[in-house]
Coordinates of C-alpha atoms in Angstrom, one line a residue:
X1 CA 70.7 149.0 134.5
X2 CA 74.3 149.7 137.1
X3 CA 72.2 150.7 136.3
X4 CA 68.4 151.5 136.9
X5 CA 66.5 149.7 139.2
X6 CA 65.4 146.5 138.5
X7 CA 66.7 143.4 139.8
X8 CA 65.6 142.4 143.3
X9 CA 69.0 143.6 145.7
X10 CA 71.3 144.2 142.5
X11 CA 70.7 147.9 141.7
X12 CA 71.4 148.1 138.3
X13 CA 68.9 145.9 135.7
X14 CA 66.1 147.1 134.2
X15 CA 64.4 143.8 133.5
X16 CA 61.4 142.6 134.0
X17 CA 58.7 140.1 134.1
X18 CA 56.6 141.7 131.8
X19 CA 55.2 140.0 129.8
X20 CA 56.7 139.3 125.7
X21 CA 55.1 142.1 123.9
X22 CA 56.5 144.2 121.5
X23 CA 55.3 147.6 119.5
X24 CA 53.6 148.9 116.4
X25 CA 54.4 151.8 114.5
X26 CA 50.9 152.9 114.2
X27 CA 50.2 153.3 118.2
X28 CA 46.5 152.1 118.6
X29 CA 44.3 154.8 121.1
X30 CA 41.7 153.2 124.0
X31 CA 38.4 153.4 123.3
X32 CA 36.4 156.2 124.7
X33 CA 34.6 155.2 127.8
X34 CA 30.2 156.1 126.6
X35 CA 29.5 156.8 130.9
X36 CA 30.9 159.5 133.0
X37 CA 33.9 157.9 135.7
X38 CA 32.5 156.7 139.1
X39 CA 34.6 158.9 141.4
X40 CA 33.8 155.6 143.5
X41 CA 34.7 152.9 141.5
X42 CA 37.4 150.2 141.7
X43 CA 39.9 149.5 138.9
X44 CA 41.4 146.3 138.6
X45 CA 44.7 146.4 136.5
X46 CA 46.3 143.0 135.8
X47 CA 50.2 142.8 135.9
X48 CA 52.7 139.9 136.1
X49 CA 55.8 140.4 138.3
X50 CA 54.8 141.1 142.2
X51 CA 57.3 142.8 143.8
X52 CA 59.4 141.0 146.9
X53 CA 59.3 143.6 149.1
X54 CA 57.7 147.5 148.9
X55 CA 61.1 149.5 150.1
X56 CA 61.8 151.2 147.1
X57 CA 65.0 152.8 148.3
X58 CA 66.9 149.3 148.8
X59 CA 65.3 146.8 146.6
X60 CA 66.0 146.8 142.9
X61 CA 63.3 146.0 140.6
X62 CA 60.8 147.2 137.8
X63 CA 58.1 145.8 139.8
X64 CA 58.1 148.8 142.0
X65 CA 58.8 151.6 139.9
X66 CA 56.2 150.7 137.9
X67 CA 53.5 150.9 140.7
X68 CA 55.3 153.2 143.4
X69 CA 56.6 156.0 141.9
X70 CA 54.2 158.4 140.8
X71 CA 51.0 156.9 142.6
X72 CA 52.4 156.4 146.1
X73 CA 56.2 158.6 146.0
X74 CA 57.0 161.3 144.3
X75 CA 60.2 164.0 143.4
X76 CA 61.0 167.1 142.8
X77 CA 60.7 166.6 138.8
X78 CA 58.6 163.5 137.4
X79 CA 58.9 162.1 134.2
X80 CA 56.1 161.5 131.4
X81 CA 55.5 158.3 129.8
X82 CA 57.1 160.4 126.6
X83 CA 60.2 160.7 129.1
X84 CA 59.9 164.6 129.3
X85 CA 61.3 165.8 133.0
X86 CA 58.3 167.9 134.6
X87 CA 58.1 169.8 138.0
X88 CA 56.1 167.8 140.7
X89 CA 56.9 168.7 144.1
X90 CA 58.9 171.7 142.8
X91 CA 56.3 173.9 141.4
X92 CA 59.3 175.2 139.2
X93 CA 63.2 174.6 138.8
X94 CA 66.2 176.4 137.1
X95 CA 69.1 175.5 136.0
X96 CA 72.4 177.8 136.0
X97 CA 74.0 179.0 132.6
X98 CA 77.0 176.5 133.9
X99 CA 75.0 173.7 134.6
X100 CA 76.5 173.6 138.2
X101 CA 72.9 175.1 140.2
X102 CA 70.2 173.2 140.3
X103 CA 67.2 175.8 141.7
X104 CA 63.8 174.0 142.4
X105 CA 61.0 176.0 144.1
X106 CA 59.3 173.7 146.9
X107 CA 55.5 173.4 146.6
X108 CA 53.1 175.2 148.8
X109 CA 50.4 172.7 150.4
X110 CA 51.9 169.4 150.4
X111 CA 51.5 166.7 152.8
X112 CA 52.7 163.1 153.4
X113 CA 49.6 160.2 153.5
X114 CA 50.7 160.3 157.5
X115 CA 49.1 163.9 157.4
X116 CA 52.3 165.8 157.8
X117 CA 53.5 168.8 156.0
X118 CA 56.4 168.5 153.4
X119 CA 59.3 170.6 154.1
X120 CA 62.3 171.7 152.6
X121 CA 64.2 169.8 155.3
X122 CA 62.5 166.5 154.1
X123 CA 64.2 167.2 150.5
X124 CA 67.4 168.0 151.9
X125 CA 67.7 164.9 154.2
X126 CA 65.8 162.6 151.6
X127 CA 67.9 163.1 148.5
X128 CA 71.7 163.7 151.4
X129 CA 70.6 160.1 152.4
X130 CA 70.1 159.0 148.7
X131 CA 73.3 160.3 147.6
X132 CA 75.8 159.4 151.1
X133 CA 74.1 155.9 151.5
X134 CA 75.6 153.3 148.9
X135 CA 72.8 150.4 150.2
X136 CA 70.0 152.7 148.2
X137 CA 69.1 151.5 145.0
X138 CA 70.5 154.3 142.6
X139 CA 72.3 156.3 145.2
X140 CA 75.6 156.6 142.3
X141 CA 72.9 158.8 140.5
X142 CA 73.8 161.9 142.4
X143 CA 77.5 161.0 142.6
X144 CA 78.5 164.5 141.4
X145 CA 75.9 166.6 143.9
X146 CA 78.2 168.5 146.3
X147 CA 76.0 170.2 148.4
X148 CA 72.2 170.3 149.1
X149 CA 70.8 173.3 150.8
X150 CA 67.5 174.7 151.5
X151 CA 66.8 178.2 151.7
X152 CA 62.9 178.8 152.3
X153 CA 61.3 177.1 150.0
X154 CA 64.4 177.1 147.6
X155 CA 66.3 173.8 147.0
X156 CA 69.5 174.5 145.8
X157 CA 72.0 171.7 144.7
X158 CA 75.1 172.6 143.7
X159 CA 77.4 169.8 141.2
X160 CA 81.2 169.5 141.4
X161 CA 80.9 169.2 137.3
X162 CA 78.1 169.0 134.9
X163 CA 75.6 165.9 135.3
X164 CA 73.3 166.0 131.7
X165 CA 71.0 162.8 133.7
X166 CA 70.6 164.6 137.1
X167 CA 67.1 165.9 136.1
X168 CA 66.6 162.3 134.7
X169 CA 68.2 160.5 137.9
X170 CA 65.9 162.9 140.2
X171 CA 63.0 162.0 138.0
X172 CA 63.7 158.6 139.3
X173 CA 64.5 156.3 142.7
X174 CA 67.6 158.8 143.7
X175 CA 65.0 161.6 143.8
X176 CA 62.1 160.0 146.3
X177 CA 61.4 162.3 148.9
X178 CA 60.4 160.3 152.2
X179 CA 59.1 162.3 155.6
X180 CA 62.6 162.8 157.5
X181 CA 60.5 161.4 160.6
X182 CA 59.3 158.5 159.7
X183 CA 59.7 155.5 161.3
X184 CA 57.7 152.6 159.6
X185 CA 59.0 149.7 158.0
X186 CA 59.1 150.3 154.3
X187 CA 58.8 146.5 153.5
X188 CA 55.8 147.0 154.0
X189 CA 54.1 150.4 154.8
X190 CA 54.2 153.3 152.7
X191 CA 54.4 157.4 153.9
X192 CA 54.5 159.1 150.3
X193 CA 52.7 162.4 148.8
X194 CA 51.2 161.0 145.6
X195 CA 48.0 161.1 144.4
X196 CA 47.2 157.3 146.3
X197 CA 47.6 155.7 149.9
X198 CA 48.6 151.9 150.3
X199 CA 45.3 150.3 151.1
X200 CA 46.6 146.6 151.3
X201 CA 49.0 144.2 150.3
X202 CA 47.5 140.6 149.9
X203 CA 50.9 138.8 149.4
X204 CA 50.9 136.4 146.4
X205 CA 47.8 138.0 145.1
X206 CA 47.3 142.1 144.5
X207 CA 48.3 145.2 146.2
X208 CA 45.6 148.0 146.7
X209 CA 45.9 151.8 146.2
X210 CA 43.2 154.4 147.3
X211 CA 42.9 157.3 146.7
X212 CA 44.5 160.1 149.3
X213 CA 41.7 162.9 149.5
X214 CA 43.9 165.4 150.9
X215 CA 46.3 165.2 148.0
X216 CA 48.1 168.4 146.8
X217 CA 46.9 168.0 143.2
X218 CA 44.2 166.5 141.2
X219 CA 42.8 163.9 143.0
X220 CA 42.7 160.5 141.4
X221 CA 39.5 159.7 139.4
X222 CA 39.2 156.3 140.6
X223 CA 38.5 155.7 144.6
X224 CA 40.9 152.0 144.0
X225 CA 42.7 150.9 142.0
X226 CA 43.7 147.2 142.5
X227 CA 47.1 145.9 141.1
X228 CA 46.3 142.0 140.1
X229 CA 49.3 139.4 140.2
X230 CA 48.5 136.9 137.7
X231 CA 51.2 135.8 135.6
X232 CA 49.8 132.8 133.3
X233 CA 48.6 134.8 130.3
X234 CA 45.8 133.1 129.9
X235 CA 44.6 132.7 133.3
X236 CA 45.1 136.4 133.1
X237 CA 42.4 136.4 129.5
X238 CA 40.1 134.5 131.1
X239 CA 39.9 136.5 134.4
X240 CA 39.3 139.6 131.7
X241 CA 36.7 137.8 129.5
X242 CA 35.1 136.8 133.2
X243 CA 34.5 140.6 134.3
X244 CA 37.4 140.4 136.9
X245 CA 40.2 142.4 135.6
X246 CA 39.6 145.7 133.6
X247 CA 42.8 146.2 132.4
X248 CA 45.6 143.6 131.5
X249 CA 49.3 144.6 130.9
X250 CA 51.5 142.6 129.2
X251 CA 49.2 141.3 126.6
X252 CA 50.0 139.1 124.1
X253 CA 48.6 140.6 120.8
X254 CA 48.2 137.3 119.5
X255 CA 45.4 137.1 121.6
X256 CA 43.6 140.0 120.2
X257 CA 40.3 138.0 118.2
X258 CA 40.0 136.3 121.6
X259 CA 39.9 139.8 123.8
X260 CA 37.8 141.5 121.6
X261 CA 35.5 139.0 120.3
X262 CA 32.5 140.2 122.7
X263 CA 33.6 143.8 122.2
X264 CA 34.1 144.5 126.3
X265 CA 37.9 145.0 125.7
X266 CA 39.6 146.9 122.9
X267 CA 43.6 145.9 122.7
X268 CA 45.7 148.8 122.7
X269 CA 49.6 149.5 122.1
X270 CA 52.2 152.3 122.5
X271 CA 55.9 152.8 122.4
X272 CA 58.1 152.3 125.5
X273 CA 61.5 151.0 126.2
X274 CA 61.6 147.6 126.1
X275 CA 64.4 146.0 125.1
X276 CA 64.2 142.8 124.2
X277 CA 67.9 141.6 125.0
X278 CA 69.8 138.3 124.0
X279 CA 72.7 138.8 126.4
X280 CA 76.1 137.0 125.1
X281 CA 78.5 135.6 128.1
X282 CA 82.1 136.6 126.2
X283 CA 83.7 135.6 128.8
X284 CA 83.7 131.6 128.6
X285 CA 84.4 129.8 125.2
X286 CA 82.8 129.7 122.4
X287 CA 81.3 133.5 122.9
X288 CA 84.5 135.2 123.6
X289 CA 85.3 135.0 120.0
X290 CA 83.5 138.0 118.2
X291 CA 83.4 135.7 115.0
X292 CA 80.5 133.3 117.4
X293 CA 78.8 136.3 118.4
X294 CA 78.0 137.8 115.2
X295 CA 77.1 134.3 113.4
X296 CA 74.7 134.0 116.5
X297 CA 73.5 137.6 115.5
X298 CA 73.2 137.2 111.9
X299 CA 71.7 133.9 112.6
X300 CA 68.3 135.4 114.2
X301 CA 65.8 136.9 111.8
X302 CA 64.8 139.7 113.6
X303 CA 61.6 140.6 111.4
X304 CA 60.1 136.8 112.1
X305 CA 60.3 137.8 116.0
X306 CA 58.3 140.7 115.5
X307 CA 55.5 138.6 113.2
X308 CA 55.7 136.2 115.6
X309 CA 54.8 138.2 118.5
X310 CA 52.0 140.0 116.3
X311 CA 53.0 143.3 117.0
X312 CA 56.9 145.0 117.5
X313 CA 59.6 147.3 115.6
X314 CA 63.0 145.5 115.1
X315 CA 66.1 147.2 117.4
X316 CA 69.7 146.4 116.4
X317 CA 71.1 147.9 119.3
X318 CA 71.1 148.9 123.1
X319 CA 69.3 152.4 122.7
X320 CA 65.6 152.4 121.6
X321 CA 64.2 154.6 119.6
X322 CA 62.2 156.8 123.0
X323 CA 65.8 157.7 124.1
X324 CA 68.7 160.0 123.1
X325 CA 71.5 158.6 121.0
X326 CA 69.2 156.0 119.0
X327 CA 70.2 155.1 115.6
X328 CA 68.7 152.7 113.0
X329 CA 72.0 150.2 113.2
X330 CA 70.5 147.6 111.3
X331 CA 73.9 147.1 109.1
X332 CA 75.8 145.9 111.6
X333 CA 75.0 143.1 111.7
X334 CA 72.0 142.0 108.8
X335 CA 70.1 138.5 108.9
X336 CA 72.5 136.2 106.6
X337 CA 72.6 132.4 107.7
X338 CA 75.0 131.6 105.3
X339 CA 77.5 134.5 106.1
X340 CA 76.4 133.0 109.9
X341 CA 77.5 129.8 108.8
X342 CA 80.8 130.5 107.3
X343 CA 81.7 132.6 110.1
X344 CA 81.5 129.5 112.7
X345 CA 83.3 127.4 110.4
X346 CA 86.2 130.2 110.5
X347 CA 86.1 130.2 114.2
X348 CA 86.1 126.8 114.4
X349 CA 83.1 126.3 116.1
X350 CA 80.8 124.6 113.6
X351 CA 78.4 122.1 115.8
X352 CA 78.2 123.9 119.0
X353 CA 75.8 123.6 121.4
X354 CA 74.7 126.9 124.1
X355 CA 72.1 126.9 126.6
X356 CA 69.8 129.5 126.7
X357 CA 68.7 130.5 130.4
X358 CA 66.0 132.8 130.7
X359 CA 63.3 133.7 133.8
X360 CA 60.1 131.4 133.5
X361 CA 57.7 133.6 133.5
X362 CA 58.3 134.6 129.8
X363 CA 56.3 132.9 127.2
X364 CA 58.5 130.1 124.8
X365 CA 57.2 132.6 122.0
X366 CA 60.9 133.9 121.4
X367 CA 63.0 130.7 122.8
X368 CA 61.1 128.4 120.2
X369 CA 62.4 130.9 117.5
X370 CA 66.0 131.1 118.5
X371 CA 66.2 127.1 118.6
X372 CA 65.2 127.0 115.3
X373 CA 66.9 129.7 113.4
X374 CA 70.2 129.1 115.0
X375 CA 69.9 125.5 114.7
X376 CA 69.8 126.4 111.0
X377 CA 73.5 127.4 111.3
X378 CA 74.2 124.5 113.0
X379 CA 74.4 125.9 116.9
X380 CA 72.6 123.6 119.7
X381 CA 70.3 125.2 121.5
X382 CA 69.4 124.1 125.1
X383 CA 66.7 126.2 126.8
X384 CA 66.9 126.2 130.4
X385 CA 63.2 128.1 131.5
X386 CA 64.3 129.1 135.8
X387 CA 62.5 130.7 138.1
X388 CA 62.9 134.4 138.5
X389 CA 65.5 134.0 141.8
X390 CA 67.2 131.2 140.3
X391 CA 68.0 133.8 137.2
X392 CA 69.1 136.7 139.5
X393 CA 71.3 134.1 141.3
X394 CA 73.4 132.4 138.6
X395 CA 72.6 134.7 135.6
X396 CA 72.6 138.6 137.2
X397 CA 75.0 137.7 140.6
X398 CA 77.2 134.6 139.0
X399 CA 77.2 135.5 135.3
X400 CA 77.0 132.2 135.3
X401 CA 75.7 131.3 131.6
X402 CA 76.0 131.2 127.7
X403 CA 73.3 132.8 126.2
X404 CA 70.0 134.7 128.4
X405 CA 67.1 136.4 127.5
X406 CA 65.6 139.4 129.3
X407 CA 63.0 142.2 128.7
X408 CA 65.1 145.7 129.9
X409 CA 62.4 147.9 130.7
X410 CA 64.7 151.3 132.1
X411 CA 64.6 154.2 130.0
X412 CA 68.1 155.7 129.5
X413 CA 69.8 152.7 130.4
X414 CA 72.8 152.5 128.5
X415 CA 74.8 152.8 131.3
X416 CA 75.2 148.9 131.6
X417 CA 77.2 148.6 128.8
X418 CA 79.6 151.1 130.6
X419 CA 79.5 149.1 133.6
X420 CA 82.4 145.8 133.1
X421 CA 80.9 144.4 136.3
X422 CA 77.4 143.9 135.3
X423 CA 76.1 140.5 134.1
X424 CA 76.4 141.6 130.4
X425 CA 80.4 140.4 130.3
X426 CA 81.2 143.9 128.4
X427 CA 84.4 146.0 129.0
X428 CA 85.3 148.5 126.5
X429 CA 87.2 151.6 127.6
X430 CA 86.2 153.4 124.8
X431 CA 82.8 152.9 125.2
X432 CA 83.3 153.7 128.9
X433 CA 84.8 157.0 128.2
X434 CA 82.1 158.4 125.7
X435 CA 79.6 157.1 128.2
X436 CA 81.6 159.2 130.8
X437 CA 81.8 162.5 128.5
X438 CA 77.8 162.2 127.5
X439 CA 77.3 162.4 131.0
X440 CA 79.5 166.0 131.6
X441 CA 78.3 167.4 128.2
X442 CA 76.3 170.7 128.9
X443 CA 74.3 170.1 125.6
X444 CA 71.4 167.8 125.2
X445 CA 72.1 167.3 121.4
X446 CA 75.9 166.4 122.5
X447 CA 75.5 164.0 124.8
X448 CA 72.8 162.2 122.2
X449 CA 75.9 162.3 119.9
X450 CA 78.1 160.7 122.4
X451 CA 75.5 158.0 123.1
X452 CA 74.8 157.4 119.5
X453 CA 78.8 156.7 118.6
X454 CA 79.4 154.8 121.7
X455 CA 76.3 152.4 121.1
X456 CA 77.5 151.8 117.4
X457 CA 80.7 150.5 118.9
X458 CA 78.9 148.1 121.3
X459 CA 76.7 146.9 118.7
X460 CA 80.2 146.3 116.1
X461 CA 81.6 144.5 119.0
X462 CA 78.7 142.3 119.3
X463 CA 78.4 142.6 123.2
X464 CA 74.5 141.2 122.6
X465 CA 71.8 141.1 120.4
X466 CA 68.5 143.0 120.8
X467 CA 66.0 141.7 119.5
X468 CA 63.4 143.9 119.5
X469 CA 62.2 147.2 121.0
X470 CA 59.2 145.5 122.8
X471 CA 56.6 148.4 123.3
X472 CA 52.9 148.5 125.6
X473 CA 50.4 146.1 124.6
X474 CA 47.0 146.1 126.5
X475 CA 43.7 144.7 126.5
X476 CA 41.5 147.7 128.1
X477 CA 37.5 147.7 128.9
X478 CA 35.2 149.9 127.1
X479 CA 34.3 151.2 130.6
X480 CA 38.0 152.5 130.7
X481 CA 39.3 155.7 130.7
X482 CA 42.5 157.0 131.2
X483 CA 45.1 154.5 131.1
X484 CA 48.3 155.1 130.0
X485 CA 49.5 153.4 127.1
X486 CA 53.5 154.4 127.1
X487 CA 56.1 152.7 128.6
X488 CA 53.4 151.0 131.0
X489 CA 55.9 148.2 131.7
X490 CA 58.3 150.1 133.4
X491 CA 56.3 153.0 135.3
X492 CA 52.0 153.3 135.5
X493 CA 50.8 156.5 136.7
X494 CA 47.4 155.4 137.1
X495 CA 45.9 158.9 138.5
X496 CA 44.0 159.0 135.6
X497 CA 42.6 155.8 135.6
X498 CA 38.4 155.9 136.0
X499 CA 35.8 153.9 135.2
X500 CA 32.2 154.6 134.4
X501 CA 29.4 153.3 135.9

């Protein structure tokens, strides 16, 4: 997003390498585990995108929200995968009739992994050094925080105006509390107070999580729980069907017969925020006529995507259907080759060719469906497949490009298309202004209205299109209990996660 963390030293995108799933309406459950969890057991979880570094506070990227917060760092307020705010380290918050004092009550009994006690002087400096340092990824979030003050075990921040996201944004990066005292090298170490310790970090390969004994909650059911790098999806299958990875992320539910066949893995699905996003450069020729845009648009068939993938609901538009302001926009802009057709030949730009760049690591599922449907309208297609820098560094950095395909992962994201200077080429005032009075409205139900109108008008303007609202697809063990199946791509609490004997 600028957004939420995604991008590797560009705060702002919530990409990811994930990979191309989409979701079901009909949300599929694991199967129940038939042995009791090993409080000693190892689970090995299979995901695709390795983070570059683990310093969560300057490097952008879904790679580390996903595994970091939660397991390893924690806030004030957390976040479930349904995206309702909950206390965590505050064992309770309130929130003034004005919407101007924030209250949160510090927990009694919590300690860092280094064995020190959390104090109220760790919040105060943590989330002062989020907000006054411009380097930290999402340090904008708290923009509107004028003060920050401890008194006992009371946290009290006080806003210049109203901020509707603050509980959302402290749910987040901008809310990480880090031991004031600390001085390790967050690269590579780790000092948090969730539920899991950093056991190891085999570059290339996995990182390791165990579990922190003295923890302040529920201790984890498993003892490790291994994070597996392996982005090939069918390197990843096999390495299931072999016994070596319990769980795989980022499944491809085509793949299901294959999974299942020996009944040791059941495939499961849920809902998330996955936006599946066909981002349109308006500001080079052909795209910045709206005319292009919306032939491109009506060109793409968005219910053949979701077949094609096997599983998926269709979006029209930059909210998804988990957050507020979502609306079924499906009229804007209907499947209807021929009306695509006529509207080139109005712009003049009949016989066109774009090139399509998009990271690697995503299968040609969705790049072999846009050649062909919008080479039925007579647009050129050129996929260019880059590695994942090469994309941050002419795509995200350059804006160098036509046409690019990306998963968004973020929840709540819709700051981007508020934000002229990020890679999506879209400037609306309008849009910029209703983004800027959702954020100061004092009622949930009137910010959601403010979302809603201002992502209609993105969608008319045909800033993008979005081609699905990609959702959790995963191929779990039968041994298996406890893994979340919502919005696993772009944060996996995996205190739950056990496996029997």
């Amino acid at each position: 997003m600028l957004a939420r963390p995604v991008l590797a030293a560009a705060a702002g995108l919530a990409a990811t390498a994930l990979a191309l799933t989409a979701c079901t309406a009909d949300d599929e459950a694991a199967p129940t585990p038939t042995g009791s969890p090993d409080a000693d057991a190892s689970v090995v979880v299979r995901l695709v995108l390795e983070p570059e570094n683990l310093d969560i506070r300057e490097t952008s990227g879904a790679a580390l929200d996903q595994i970091l917060v939660d397991n390893i760092y924690q806030g004030l307020v957390g976040r479930t995968p349904e995206q309702e705010i909950v206390p965590v380290l505050a064992s309770d918050y309130t929130v003034s009739d004005d919407a101007l004092t924030y209250t949160f009550t510090l927990r009694d009994g919590v300690s860092f992994h280094d064995g020190s006690e959390l104090t109220a002087e760790d919040v105060v400096w943590s989330l002062e050094s989020a907000r006054d340092t411009p380097e930290f990824v999402d340090s904008a979030r708290l923009a509107k925080v004028d003060s920050i003050e401890a008194d006992g075990q009371d946290i009290v921040l006080t806003l210049a105006e109203p901020d509707s996201q603050l509980l959302w944004s402290l749910s987040g990066r901008a809310g990480l509390i880090f031991n004031e005292g600390d001085d390790i090298d967050l690269a590579t170490e780790t000092n948090g107070t969730g539920p899991f310790t950093l056991e190891d970090w085999r570059q290339g390969d996995s990182i390791s999580f165990a579990r922190y004994e003295d923890y302040w909650g529920e201790p984890a059911a498993a003892a490790e729980v291994v994070f597996d790098y392996i982005p090939d999806t069918a390197a990843a299958l096999n390495a299931a069907l072999a016994g070596e990875v319990d769980v795989l992320t980022g499944f491809d539910a085509t793949l299901t017969d294959q999974v299942e066949s020996d009944g040791e893995f059941a495939v499961v699905t849920g809902p998330s925020t996955d936006k599946g996003t066909l981002a349109m450069n308006s500001t080079a020729e052909p795209l910045d006529d709206i005319r292009v845009r919306e032939a491109i648009r009506r060109a793409i068939d968005h219910d053949a995507i979701v077949e094609a993938l096997g599983a998926g609901q269709t979006l029209y538009g930059p909210i998804p259907e988990l957050d507020p302001g979502h609306a079924d926009l499906s009229d804007v802009a209907p499947y209807d080759p021929e009306a695509a057709r006529e509207l080139l030949a109005e712009a003049g730009a009949e016989d066109i060719e774009l090139t399509l760049t998009m990271p690697s690591f995503y299968p040609t599922t969705i790049a072999q469906i846009l050649v062909s449907q919008l080479d039925e309208v007579g647009i050129t297609l050129e996929v260019d497949s880059v590695d994942f820098a090469t994309w941050l560094q002419d795509v995200y950095t350059n804006r160098d490009y036509d046409l690019s395909f990306v998963l968004h992962t973020e929840a709540r994201d819709f700051e981007n298309w508020a934000n002229p200077d990020y890679y999506f080429t879209y400037d609306n005032p309008e849009v910029q202004e209703l983004y800027a009075e959702s954020l100061v409205a004092t009622s949930p139900d009137e910010s959601a209205q403010l979302l809603e109108e201002a992502a209609r008008i993105v969608s008319e303007d045909m800033a993008a299109d979005w081609l699905y609202n990609g959702a959790s697809v995963l191929a779990v063990s039968t041994d298996v209990s406890g893994m979340p199946s919502t919005n696993v791509n772009a944060r996996l609490n995996v205190a739950e996660l056990g496996k029997s004997s």
